PDB file of C-alpha atoms in Angstrom:
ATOM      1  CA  UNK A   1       5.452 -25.031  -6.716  1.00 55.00           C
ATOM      2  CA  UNK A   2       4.925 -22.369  -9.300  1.00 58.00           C
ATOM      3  CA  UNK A   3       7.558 -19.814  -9.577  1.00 86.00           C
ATOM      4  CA  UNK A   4       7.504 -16.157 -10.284  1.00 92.00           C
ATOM      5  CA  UNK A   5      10.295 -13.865 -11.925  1.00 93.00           C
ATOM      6  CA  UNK A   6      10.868 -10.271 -10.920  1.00 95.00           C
ATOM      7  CA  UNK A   7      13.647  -7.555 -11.271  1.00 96.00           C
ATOM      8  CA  UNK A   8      16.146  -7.716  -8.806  1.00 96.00           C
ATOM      9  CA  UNK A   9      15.775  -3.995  -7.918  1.00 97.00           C
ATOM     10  CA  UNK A  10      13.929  -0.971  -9.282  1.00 97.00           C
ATOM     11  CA  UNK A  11      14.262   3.019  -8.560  1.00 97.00           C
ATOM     12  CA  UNK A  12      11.803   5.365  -8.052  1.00 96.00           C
ATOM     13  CA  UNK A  13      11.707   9.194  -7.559  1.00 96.00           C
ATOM     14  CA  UNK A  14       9.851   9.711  -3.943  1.00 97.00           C
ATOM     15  CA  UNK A  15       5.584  10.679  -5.152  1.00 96.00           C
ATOM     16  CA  UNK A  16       6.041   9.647  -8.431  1.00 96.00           C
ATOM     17  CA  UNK A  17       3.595   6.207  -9.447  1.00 96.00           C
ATOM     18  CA  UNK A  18       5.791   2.916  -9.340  1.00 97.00           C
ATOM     19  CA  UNK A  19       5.179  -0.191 -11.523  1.00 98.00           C
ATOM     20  CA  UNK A  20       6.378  -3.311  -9.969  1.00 98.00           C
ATOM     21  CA  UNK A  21       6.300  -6.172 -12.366  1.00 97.00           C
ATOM     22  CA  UNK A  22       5.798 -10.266 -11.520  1.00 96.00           C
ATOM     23  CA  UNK A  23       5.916 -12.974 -14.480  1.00 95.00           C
ATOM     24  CA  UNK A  24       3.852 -16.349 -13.325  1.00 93.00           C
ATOM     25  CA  UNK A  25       3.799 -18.271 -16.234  1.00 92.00           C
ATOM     26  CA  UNK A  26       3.217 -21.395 -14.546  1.00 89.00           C
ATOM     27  CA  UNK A  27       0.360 -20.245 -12.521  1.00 91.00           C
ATOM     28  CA  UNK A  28      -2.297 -23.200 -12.379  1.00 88.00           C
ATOM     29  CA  UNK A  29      -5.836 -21.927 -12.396  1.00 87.00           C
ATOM     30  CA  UNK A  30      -6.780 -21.785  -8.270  1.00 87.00           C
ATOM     31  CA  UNK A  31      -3.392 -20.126  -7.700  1.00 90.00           C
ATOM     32  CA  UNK A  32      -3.713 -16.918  -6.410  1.00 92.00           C
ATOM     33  CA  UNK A  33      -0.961 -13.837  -6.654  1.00 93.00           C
ATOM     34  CA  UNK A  34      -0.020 -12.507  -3.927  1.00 94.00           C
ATOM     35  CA  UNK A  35       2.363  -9.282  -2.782  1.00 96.00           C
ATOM     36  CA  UNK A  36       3.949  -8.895   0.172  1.00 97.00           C
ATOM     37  CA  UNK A  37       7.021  -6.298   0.970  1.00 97.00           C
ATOM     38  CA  UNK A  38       9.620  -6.557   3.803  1.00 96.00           C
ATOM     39  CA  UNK A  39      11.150  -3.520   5.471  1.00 94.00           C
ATOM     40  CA  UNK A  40      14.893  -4.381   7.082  1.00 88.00           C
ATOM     41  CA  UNK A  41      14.896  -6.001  10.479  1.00 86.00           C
ATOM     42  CA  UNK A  42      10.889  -6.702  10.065  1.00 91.00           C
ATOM     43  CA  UNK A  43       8.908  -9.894   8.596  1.00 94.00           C
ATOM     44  CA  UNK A  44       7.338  -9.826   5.352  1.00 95.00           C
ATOM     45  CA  UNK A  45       3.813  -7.418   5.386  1.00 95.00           C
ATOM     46  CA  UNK A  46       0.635  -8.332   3.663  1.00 95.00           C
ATOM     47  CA  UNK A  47       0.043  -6.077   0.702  1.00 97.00           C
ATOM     48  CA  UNK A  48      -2.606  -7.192  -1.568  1.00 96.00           C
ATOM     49  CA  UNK A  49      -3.501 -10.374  -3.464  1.00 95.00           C
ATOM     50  CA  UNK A  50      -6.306 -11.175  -6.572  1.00 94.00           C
ATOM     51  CA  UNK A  51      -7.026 -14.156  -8.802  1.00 94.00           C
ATOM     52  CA  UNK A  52      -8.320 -12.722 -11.945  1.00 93.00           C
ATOM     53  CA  UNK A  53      -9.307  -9.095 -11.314  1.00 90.00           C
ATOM     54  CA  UNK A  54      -7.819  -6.334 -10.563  1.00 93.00           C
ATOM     55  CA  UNK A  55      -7.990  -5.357  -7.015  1.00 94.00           C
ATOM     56  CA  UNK A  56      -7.532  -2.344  -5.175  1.00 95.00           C
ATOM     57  CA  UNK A  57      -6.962  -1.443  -1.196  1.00 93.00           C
ATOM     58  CA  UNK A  58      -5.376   1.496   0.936  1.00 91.00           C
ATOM     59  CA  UNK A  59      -1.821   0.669   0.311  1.00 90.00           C
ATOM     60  CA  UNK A  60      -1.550  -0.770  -3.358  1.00 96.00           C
ATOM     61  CA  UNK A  61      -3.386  -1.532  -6.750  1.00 97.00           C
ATOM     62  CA  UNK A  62      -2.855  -5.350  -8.296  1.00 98.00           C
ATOM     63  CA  UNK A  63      -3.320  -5.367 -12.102  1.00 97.00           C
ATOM     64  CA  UNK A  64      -3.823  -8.986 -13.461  1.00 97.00           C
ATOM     65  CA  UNK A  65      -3.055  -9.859 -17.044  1.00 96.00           C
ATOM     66  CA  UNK A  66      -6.111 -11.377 -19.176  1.00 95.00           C
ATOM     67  CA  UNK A  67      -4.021 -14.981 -19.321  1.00 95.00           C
ATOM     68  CA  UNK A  68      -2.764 -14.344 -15.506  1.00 95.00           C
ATOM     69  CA  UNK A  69       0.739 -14.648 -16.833  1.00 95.00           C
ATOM     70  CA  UNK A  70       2.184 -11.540 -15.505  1.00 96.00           C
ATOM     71  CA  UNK A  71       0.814  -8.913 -12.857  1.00 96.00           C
ATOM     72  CA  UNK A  72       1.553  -5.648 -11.883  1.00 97.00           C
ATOM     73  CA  UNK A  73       1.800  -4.018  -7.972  1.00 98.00           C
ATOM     74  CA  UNK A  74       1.219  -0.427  -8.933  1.00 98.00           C
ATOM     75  CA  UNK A  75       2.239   2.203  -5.834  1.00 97.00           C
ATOM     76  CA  UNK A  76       0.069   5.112  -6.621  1.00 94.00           C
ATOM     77  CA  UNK A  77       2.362   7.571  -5.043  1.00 95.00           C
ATOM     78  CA  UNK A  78       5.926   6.698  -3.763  1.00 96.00           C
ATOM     79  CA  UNK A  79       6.682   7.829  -0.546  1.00 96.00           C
ATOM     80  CA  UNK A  80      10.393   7.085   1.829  1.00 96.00           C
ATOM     81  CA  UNK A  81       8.359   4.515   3.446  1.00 94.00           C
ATOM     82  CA  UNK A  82       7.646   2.342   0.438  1.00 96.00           C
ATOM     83  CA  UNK A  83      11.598   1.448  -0.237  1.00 97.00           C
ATOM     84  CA  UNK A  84      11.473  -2.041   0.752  1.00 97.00           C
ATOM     85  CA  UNK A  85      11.533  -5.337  -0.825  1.00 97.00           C
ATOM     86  CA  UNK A  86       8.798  -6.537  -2.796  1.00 98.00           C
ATOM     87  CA  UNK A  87       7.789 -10.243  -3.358  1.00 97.00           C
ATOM     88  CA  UNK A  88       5.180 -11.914  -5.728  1.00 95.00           C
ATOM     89  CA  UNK A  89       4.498 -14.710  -4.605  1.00 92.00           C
ATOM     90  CA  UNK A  90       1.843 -17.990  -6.343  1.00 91.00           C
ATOM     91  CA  UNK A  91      -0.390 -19.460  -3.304  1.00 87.00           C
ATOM     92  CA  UNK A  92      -2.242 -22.898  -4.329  1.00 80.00           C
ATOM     93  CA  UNK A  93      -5.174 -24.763  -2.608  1.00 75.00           C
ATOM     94  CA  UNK A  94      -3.046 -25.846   0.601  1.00 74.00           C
ATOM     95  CA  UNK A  95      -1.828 -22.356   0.815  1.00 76.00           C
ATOM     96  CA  UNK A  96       1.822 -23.085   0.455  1.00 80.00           C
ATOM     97  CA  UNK A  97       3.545 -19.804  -0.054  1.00 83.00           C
ATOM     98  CA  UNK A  98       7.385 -19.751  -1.959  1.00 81.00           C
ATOM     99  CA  UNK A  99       9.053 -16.881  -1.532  1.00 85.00           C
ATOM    100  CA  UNK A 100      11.599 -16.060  -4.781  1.00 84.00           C
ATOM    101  CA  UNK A 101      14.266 -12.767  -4.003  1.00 85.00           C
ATOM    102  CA  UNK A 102      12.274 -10.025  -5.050  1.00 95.00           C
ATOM    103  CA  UNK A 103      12.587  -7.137  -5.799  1.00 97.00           C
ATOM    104  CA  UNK A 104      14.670  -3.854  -3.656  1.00 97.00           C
ATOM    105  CA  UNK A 105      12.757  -0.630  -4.361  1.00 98.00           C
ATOM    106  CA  UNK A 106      15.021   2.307  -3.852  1.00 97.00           C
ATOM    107  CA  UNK A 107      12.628   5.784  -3.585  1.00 97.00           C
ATOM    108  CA  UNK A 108      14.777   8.466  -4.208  1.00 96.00           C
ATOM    109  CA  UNK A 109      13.736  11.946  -2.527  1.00 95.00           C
TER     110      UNK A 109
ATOM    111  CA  UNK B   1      -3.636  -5.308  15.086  1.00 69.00           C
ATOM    112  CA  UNK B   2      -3.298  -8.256  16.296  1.00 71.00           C
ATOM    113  CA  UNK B   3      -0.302  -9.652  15.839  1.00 92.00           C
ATOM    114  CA  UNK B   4       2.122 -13.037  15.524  1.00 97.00           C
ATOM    115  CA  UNK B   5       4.305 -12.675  18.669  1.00 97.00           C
ATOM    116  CA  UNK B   6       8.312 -14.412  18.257  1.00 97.00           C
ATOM    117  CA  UNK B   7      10.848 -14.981  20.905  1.00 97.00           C
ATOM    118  CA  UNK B   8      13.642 -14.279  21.617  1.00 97.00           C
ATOM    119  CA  UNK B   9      14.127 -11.312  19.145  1.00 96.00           C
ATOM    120  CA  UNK B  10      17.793 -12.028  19.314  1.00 97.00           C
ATOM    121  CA  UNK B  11      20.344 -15.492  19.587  1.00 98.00           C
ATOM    122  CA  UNK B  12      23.365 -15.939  19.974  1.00 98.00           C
ATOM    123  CA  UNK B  13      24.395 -19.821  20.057  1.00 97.00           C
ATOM    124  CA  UNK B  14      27.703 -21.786  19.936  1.00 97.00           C
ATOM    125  CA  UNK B  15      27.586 -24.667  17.601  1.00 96.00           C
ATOM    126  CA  UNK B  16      26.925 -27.658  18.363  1.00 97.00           C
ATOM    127  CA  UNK B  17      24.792 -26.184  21.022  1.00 98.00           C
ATOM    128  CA  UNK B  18      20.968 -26.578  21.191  1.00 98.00           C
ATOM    129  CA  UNK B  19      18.414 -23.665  20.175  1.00 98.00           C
ATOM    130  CA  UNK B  20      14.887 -23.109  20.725  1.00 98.00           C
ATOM    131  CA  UNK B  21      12.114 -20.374  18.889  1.00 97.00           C
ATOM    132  CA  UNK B  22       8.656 -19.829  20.369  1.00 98.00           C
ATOM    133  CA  UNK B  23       6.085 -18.231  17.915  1.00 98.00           C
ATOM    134  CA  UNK B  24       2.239 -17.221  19.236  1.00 97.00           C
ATOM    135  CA  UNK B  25      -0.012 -17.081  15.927  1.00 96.00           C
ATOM    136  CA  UNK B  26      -3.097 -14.588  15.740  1.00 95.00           C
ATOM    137  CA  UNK B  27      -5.652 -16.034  17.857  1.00 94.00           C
ATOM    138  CA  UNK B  28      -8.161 -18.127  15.535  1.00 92.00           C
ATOM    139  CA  UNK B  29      -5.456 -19.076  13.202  1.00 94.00           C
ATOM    140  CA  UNK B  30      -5.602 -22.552  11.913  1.00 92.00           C
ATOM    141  CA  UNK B  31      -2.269 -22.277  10.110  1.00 93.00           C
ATOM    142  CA  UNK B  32       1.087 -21.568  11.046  1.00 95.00           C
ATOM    143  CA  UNK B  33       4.520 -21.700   9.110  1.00 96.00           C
ATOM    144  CA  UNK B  34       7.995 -21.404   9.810  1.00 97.00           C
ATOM    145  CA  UNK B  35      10.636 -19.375   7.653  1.00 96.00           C
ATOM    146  CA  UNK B  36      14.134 -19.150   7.513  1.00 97.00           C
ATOM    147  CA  UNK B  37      15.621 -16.250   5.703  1.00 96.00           C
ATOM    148  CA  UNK B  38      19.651 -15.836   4.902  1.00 94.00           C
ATOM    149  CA  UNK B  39      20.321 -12.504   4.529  1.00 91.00           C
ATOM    150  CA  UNK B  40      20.209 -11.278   0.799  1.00 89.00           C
ATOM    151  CA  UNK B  41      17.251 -13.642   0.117  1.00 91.00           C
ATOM    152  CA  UNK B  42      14.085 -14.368  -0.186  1.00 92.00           C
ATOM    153  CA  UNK B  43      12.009 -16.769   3.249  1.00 93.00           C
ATOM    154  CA  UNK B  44      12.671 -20.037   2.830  1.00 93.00           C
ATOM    155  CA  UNK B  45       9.306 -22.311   4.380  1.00 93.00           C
ATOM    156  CA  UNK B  46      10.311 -24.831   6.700  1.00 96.00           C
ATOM    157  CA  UNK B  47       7.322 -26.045   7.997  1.00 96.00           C
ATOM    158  CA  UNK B  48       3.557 -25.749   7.548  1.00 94.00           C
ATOM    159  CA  UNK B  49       1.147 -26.342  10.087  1.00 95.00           C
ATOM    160  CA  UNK B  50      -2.747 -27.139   9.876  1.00 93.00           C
ATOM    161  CA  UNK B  51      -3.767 -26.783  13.678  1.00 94.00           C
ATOM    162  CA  UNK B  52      -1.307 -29.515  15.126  1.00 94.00           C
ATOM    163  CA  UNK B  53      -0.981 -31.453  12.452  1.00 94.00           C
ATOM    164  CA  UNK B  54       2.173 -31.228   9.709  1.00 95.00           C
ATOM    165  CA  UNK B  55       1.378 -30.211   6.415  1.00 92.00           C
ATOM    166  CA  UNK B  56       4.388 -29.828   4.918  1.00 91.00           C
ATOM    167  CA  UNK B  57       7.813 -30.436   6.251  1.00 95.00           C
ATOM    168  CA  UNK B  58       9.491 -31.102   2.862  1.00 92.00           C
ATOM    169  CA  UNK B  59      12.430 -28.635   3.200  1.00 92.00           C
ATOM    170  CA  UNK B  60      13.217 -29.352   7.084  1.00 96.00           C
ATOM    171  CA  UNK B  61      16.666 -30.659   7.530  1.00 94.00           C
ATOM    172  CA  UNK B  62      14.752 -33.626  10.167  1.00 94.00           C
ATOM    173  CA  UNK B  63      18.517 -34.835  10.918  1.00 96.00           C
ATOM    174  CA  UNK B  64      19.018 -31.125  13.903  1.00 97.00           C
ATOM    175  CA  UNK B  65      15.440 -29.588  12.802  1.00 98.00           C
ATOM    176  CA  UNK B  66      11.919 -30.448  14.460  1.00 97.00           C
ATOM    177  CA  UNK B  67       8.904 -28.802  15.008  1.00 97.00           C
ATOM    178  CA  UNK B  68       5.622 -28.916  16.953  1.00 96.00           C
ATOM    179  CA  UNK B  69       2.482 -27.228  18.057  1.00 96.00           C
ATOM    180  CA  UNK B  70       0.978 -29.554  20.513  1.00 85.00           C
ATOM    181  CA  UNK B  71      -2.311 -27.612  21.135  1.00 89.00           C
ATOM    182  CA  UNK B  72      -2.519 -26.002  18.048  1.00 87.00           C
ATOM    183  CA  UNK B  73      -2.064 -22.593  18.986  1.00 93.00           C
ATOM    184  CA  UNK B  74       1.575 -21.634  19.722  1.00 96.00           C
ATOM    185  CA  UNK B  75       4.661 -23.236  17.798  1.00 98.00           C
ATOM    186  CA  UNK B  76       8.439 -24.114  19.110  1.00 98.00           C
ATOM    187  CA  UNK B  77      10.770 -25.244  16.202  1.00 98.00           C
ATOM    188  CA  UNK B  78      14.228 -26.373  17.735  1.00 98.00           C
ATOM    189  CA  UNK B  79      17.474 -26.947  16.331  1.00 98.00           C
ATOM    190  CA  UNK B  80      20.048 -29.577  17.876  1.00 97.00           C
ATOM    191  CA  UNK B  81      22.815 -29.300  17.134  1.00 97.00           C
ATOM    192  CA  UNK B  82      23.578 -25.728  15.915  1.00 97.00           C
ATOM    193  CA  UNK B  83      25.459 -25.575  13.121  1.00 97.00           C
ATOM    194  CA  UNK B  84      27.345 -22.247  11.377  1.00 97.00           C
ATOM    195  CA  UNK B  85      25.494 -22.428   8.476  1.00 96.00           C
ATOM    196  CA  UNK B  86      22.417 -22.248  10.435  1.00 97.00           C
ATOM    197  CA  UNK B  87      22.200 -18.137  11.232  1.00 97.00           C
ATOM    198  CA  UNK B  88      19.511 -16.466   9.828  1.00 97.00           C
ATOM    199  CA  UNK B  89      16.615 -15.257  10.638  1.00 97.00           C
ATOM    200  CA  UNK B  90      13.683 -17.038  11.165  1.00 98.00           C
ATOM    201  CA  UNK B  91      10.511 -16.136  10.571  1.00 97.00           C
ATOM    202  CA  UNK B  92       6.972 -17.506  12.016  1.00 98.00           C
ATOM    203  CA  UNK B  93       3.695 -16.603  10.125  1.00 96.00           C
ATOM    204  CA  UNK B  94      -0.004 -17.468  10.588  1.00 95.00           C
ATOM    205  CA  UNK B  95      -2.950 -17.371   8.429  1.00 92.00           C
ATOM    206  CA  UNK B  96      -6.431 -17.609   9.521  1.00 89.00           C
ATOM    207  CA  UNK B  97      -7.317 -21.305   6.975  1.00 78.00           C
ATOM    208  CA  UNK B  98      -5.144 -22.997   4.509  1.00 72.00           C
ATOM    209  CA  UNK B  99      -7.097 -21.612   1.808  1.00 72.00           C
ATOM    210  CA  UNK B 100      -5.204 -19.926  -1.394  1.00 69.00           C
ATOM    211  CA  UNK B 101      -6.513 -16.690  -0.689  1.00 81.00           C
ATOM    212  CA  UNK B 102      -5.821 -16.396   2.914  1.00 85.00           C
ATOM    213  CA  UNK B 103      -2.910 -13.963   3.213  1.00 90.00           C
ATOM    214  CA  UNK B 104      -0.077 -14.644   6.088  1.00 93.00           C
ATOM    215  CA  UNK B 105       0.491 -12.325   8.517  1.00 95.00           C
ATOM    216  CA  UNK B 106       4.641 -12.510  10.024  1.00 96.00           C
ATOM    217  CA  UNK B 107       6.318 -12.341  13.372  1.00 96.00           C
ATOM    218  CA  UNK B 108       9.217  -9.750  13.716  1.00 94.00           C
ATOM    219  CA  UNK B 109      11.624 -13.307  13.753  1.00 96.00           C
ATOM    220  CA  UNK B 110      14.480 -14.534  15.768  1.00 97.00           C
ATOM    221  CA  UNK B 111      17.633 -13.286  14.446  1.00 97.00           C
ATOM    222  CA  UNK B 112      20.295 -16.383  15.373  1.00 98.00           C
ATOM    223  CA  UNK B 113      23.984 -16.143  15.337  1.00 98.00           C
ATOM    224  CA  UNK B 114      25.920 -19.154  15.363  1.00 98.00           C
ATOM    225  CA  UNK B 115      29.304 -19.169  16.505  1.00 97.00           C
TER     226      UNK B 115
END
């Protein structure tokens, strides 16, 4: 199973853009990256996934390094709701999904 | 939203004693998994289902773990006996095909105490 590295925990002042960073250097070519974050007392939440390009939705941006080696979850605009843990996480073709520790997001007001 | 439904939210178990989880997957989900997450770190997967059949059981402890979805819809994983080491939470997740880009969608989990 491939294995991503993150920082253990990050800061961020509260609507300020946050830069969460994921290196995958043993991603195989069908992996995909995904993100998912986990709010205390809840189960992980779907945030956003890509394989090569960088993808956009309502809650997140994914930026994708040329060699897929690394990617980026960029927050647009940090709000008290987004302090959570954050996970980056290599899927392959059976969809098998290992979870490392991630990283804690604190948003400070 | 629909949602993956988990019970009980909350255990409490003396060891050596038998427990039970019940998980309900998002209707039209093929897959299902089972988590178990020690507080301070990261879901651990326990089991993978592909409609009733075992995918991957590689990191279930088979000697007080086992797990089943009969009909291929909802889940029980047990544990006999409970031991200390086993509280946790644990988590049950569905996705709609085992395909690499089809995300999981989580339970709320059991919480177990073992006493």
């Amino acid at each position: 199973d491939a294995k991503t590295t993150q920082p253990n925990s990050m800061e961020s002042n509260e609507e300020e853009p946050v830069h969460l960073p994921c290196n995958h250097s043993t991603i195989s070519g069908t992996d995909y990256i995904h993100w998912y974050r986990q709010l205390p007392s809840q189960g992980p939440e779907y945030v956003i996934h890509g394989l090569t390009s960088n993808v956009n939705n309502r809650m997140a941006s994914l930026a994708i390094a040329e060699d897929r080696k690394s990617s980026t979850l960029i927050l647009h605009r940090a709000t008290l709701r987004d302090a959570a843990v954050y996970y980056c996480i290599l899927s392959n073709t059976g969809n098998q999904f290992y979870f490392g520790t991630g990283t804690s997001l604190t948003v400070i007001p | 939203e629909a949602e993956v439904a988990q019970s009980p939210r909350y255990k409490i178990t003396e060891k050596s004693q038998a427990v039970a989880f019940w998980c309900d997957p998002i209707s039209g989900h093929a897959t299902l998994y089972w988590y178990r997450q020690i507080l301070g770190q990261g879901p651990e997967l326990l089991v993978q289902f592909q409609d009733e059949s075992v995918v991957d059981d590689s990191q279930l402890p088979k000697d007080r773990f086992s797990a089943e979805r009969l009909k291929g819809v909802d889940s029980t994983l047990k544990i006999q006996p409970a031991e200390l080491g086993d509280s946790a939470m644990y988590l049950c997740a569905s996705s709609l095909e085992a395909a690499s880009n089809s995300p999981l969608h989580f339970g709320n989990g059991t919480r177990l105490t073992v006493t």
